[in-house]
mmCIF file of C-alpha atoms in Angstrom:
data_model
loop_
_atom_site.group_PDB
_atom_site.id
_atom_site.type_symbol
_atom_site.label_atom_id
_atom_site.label_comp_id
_atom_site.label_asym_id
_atom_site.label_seq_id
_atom_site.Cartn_x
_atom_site.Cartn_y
_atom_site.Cartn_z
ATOM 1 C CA UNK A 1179 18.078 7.903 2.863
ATOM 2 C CA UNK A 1180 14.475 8.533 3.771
ATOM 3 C CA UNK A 1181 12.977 5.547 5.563
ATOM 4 C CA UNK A 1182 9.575 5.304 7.305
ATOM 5 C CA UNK A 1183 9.753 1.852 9.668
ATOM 6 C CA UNK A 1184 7.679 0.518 12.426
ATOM 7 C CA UNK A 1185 8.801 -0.535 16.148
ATOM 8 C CA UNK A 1186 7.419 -3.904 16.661
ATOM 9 C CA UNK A 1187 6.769 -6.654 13.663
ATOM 10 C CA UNK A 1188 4.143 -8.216 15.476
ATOM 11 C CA UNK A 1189 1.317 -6.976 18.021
ATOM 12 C CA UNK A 1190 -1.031 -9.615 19.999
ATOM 13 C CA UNK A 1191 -3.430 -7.914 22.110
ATOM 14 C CA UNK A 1192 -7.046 -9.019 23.972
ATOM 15 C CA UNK A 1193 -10.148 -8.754 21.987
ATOM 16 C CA UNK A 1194 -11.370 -5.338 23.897
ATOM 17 C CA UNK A 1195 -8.461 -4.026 25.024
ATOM 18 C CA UNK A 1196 -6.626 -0.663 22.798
ATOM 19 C CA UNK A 1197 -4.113 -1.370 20.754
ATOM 20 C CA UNK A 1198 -0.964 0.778 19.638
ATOM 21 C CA UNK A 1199 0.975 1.077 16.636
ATOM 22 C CA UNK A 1200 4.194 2.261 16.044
ATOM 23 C CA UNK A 1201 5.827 4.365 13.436
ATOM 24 C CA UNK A 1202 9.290 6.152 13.104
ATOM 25 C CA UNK A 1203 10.427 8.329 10.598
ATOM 26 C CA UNK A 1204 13.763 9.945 9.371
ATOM 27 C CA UNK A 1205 12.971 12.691 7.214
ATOM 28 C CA UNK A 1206 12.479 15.519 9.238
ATOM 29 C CA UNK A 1207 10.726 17.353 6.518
ATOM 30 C CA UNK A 1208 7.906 15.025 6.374
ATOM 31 C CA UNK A 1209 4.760 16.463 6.686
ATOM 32 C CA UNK A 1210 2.017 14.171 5.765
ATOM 33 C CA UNK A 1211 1.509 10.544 6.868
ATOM 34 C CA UNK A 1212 -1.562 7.889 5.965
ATOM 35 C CA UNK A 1213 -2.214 4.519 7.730
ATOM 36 C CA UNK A 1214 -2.950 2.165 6.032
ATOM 37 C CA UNK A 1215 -4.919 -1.497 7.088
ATOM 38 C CA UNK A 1216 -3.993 -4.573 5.221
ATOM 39 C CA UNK A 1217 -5.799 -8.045 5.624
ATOM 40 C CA UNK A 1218 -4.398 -11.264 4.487
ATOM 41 C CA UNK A 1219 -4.533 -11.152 0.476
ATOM 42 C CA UNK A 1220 -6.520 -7.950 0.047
ATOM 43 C CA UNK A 1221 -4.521 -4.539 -0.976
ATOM 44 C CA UNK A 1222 -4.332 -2.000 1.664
ATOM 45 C CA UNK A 1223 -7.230 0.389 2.573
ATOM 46 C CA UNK A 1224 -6.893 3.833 4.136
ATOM 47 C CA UNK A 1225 -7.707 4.280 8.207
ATOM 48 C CA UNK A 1226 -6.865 8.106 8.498
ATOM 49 C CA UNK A 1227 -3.806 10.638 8.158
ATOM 50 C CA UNK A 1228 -2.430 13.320 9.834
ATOM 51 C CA UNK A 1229 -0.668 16.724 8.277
ATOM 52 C CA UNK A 1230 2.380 17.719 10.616
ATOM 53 C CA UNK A 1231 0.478 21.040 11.417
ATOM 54 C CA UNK A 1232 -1.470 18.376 13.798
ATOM 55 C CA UNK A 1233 -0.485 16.116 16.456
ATOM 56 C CA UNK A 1234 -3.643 14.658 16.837
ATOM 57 C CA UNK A 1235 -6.450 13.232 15.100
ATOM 58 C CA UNK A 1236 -9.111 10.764 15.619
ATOM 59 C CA UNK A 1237 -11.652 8.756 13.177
ATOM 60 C CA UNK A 1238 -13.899 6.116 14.453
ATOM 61 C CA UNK A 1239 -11.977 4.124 17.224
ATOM 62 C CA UNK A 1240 -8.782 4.907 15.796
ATOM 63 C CA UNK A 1241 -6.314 7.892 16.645
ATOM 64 C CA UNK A 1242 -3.365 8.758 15.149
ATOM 65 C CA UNK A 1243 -0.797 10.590 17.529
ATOM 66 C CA UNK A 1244 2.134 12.206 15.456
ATOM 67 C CA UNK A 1245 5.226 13.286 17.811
ATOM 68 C CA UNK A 1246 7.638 15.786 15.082
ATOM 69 C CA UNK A 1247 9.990 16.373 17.680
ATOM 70 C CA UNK A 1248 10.974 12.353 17.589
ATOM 71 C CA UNK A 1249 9.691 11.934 14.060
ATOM 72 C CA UNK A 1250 7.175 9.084 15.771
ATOM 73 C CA UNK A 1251 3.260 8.525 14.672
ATOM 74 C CA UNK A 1252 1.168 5.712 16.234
ATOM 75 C CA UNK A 1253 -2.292 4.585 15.710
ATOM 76 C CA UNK A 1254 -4.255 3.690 18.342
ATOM 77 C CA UNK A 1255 -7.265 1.124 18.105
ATOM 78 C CA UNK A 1256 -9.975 1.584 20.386
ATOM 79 C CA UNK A 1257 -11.426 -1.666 22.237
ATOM 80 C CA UNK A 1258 -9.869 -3.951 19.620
ATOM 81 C CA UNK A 1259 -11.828 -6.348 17.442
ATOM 82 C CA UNK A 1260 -11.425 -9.705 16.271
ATOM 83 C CA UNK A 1261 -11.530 -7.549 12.421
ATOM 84 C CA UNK A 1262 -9.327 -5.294 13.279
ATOM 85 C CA UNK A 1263 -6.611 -8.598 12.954
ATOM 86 C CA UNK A 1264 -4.839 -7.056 9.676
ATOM 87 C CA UNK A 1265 -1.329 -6.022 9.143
ATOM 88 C CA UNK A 1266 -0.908 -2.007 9.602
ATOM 89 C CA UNK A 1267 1.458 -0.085 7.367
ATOM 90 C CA UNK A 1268 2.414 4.214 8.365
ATOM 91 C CA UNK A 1269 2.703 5.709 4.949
ATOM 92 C CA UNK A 1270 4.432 8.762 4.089
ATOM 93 C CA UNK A 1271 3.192 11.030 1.327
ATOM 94 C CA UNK A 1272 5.305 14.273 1.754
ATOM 95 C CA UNK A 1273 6.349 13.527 -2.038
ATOM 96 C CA UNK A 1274 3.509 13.502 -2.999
ATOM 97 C CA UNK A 1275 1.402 10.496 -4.495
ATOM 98 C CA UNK A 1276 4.855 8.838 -3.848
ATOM 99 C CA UNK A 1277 4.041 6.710 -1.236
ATOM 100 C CA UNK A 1278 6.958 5.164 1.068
ATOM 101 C CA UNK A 1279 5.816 2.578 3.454
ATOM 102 C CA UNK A 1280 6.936 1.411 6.337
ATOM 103 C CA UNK A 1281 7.552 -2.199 7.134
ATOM 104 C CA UNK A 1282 4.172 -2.794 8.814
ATOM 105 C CA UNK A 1283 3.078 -4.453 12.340
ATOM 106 C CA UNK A 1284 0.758 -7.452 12.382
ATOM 107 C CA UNK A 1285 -1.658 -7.608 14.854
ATOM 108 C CA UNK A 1286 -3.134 -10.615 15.933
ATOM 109 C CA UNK A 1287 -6.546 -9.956 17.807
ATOM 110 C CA UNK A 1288 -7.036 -13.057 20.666
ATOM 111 C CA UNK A 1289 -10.862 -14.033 21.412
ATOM 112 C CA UNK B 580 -16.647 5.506 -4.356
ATOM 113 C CA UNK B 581 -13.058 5.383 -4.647
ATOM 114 C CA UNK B 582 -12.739 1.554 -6.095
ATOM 115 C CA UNK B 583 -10.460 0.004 -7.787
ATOM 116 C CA UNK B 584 -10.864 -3.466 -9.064
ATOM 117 C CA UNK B 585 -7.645 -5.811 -10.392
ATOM 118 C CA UNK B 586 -7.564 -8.882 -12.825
ATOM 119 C CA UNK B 587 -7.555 -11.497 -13.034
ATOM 120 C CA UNK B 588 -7.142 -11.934 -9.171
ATOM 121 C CA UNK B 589 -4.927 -15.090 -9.324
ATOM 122 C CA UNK B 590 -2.895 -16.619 -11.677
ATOM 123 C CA UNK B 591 -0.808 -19.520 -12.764
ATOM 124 C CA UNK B 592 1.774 -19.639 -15.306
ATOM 125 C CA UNK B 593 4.564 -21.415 -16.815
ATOM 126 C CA UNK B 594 7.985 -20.021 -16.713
ATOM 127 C CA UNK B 595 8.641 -18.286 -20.313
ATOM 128 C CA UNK B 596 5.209 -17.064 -20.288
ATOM 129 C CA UNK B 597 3.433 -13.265 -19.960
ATOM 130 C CA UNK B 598 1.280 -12.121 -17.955
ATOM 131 C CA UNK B 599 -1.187 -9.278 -18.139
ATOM 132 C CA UNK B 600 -2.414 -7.895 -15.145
ATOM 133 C CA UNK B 601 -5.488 -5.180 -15.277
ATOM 134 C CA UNK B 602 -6.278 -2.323 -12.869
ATOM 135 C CA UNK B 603 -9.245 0.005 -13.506
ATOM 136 C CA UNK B 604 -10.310 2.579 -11.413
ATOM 137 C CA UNK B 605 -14.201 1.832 -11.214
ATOM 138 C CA UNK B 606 -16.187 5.434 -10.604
ATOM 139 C CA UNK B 607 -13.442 7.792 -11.084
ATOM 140 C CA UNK B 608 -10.584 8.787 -13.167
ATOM 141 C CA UNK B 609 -6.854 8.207 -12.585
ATOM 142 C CA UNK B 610 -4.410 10.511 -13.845
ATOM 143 C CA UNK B 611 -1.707 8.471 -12.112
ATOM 144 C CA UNK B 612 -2.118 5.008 -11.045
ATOM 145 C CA UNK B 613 0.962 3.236 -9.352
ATOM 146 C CA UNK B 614 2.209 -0.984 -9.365
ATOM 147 C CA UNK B 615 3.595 -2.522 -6.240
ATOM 148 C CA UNK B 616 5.073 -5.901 -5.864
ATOM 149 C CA UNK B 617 4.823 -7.399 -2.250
ATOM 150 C CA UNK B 618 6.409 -10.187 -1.069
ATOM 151 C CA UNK B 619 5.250 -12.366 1.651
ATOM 152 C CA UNK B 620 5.545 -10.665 5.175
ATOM 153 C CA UNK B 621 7.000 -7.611 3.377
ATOM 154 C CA UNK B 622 6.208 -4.524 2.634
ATOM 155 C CA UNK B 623 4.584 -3.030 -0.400
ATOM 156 C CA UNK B 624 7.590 -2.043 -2.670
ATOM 157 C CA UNK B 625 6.882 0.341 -5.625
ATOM 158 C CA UNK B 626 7.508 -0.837 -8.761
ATOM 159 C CA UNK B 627 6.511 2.331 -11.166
ATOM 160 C CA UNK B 628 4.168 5.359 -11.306
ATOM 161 C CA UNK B 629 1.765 4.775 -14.393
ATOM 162 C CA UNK B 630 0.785 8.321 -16.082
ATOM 163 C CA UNK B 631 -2.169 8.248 -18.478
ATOM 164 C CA UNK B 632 -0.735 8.920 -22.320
ATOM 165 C CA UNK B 633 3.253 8.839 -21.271
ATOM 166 C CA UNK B 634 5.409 6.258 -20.403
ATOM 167 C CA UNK B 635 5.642 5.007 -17.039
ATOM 168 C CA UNK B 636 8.334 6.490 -14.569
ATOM 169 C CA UNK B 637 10.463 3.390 -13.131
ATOM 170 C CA UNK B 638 11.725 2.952 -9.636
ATOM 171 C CA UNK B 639 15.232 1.861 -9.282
ATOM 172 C CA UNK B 640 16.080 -1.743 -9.643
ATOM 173 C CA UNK B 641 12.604 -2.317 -12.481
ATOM 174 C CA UNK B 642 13.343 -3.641 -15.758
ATOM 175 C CA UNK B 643 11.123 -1.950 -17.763
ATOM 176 C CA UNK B 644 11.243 -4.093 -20.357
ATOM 177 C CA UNK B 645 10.248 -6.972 -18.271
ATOM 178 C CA UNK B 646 7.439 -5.079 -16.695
ATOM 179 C CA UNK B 647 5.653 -3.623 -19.388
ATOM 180 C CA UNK B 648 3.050 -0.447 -18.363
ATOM 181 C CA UNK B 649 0.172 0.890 -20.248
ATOM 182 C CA UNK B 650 -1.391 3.530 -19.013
ATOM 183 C CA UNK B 651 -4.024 3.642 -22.332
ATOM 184 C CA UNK B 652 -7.297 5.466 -20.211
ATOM 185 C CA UNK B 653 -8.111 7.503 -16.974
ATOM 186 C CA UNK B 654 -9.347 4.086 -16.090
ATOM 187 C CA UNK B 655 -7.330 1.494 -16.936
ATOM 188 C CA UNK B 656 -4.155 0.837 -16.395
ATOM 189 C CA UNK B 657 -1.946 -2.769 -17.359
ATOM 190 C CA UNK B 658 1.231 -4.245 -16.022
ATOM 191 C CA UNK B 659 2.645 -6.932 -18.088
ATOM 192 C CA UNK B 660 5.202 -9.593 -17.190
ATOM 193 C CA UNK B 661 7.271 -10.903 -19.557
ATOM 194 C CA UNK B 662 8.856 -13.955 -19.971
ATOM 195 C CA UNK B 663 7.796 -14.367 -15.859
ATOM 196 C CA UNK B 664 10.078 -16.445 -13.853
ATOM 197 C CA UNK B 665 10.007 -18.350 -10.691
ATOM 198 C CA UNK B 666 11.232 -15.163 -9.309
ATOM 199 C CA UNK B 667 8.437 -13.470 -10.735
ATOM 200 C CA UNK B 668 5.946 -14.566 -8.747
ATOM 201 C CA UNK B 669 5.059 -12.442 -5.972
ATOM 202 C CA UNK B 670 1.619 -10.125 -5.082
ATOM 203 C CA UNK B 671 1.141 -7.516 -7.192
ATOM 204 C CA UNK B 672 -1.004 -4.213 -6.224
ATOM 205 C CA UNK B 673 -1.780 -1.006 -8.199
ATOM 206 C CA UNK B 674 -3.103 1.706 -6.450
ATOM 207 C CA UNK B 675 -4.800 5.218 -7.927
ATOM 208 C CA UNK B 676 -5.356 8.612 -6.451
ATOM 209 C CA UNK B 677 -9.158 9.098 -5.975
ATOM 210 C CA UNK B 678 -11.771 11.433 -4.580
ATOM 211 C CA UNK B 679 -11.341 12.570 -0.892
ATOM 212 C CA UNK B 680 -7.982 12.688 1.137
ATOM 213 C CA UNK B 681 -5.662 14.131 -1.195
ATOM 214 C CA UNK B 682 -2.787 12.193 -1.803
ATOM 215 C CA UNK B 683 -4.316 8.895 -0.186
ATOM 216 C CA UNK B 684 -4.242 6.173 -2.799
ATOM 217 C CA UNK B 685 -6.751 3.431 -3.290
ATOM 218 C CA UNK B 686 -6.097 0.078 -3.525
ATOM 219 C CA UNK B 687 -6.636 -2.898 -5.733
ATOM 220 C CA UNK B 688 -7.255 -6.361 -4.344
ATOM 221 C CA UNK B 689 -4.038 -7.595 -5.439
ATOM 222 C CA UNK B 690 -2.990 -9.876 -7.807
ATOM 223 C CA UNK B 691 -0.992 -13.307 -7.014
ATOM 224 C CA UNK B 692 0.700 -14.474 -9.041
ATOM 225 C CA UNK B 693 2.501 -18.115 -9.565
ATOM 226 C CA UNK B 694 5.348 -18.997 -11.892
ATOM 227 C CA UNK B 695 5.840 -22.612 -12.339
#
């Protein structure tokens, strides 16, 4: 079945260093994907998507890389903050407002 | 723009009991609002896809009879648990598509909820 899943359940970088998130796909016919940033006991809140006629795109301090060939998107965090401590979920809208998410990374900023 | 306000924000019930939960989409309307329930450390798992003026649409595995939908306004949209059970309690999100990124939803602060 379709699955959208992440690489690594937890991520603990340096305040200031970059920090990259995972994402794998199966469904090869996927062709939209959304991350999404989730702090403790809040919903999630939309960082920035890619379309798979990209494989590229950047917002502030975050990029999202998407890789079709592998069916792999990461985001990538730009001189991580002590804020930026949240856990991050890849999304996949193909289906429309059917979202499927993937089992989302935790990253732990350290001071 | 974009917001999306849930409540009540926390709650604490006895087992036997409902629950009403309320999501409203705050400067826009919602067509189609959606309910998650998260468990800790988990991912968001959908429970049902809430269509203003028809009957919500289910994912496998949700009673709908014990989670009750009501989709009355392009605002407002209410998930009721019934008779909630220990095993009820759990996070509980609804989401609606907005303005901007089609197809991105927007998030409510969650619900928690607590069944004694």
């Amino acid at each position: 079945g379709e699955s959208v899943g992440l690489h690594l359940p937890t991520l603990s970088v340096q305040e200031g260093d970059n920090s990259i998130i995972n994402c794998a796909y199966s469904n090869s016919a996927s062709d939209y994907f959304i991350w999404y940033k989730q702090e403790s006991g809040k919903g999630p809140q939309f960082i920035i998507d890619i379309r798979s006629n990209m494989d590229k795109r950047q917002g502030q301090r975050v990029t999202v890389l998407l890789n079709k060939t592998v069916k792999h998107l990461s985001l990538q965090i730009a001189a991580t903050q002590p804020g930026d401590s949240a856990v991050y979920f890849c999304a996949d809208l193909t289906g429309g407002f059917k979202t499927i998410f993937g089992a989302g990374t935790r990253l732990f900023v350290k001071a | 723009g974009a917001v999306v306000s849930q409540h009540p924000s926390r709650v604490i019930c006895k087992s036997g009991t409902s629950v009403k939960i309320e999501c409203r989409s705050l400067d826009f309307q919602a067509t189609t609002m959606f309910w998650y329930r998260q468990f800790p450390k988990q991912s968001l798992m959908l429970m049902a896809t809430s269509n203003e003026g028809s009957k919500a649409t289910y994912e496998q595995g949700v009673e709908k009879d014990k989670f009750l939908i009501n989709h009355a306004s392009l605002t407002l949209s209410t998930l009721t648990v019934t008779s909630a059970h220990p095993e009820d309690s759990s996070f509980y999100i609804c989401s609606a598509g907005g303005t901007g990124v089609p197809g991105a939803q927007y998030f409510g602060p969650g619900t928690r909820l607590l069944v004694l």
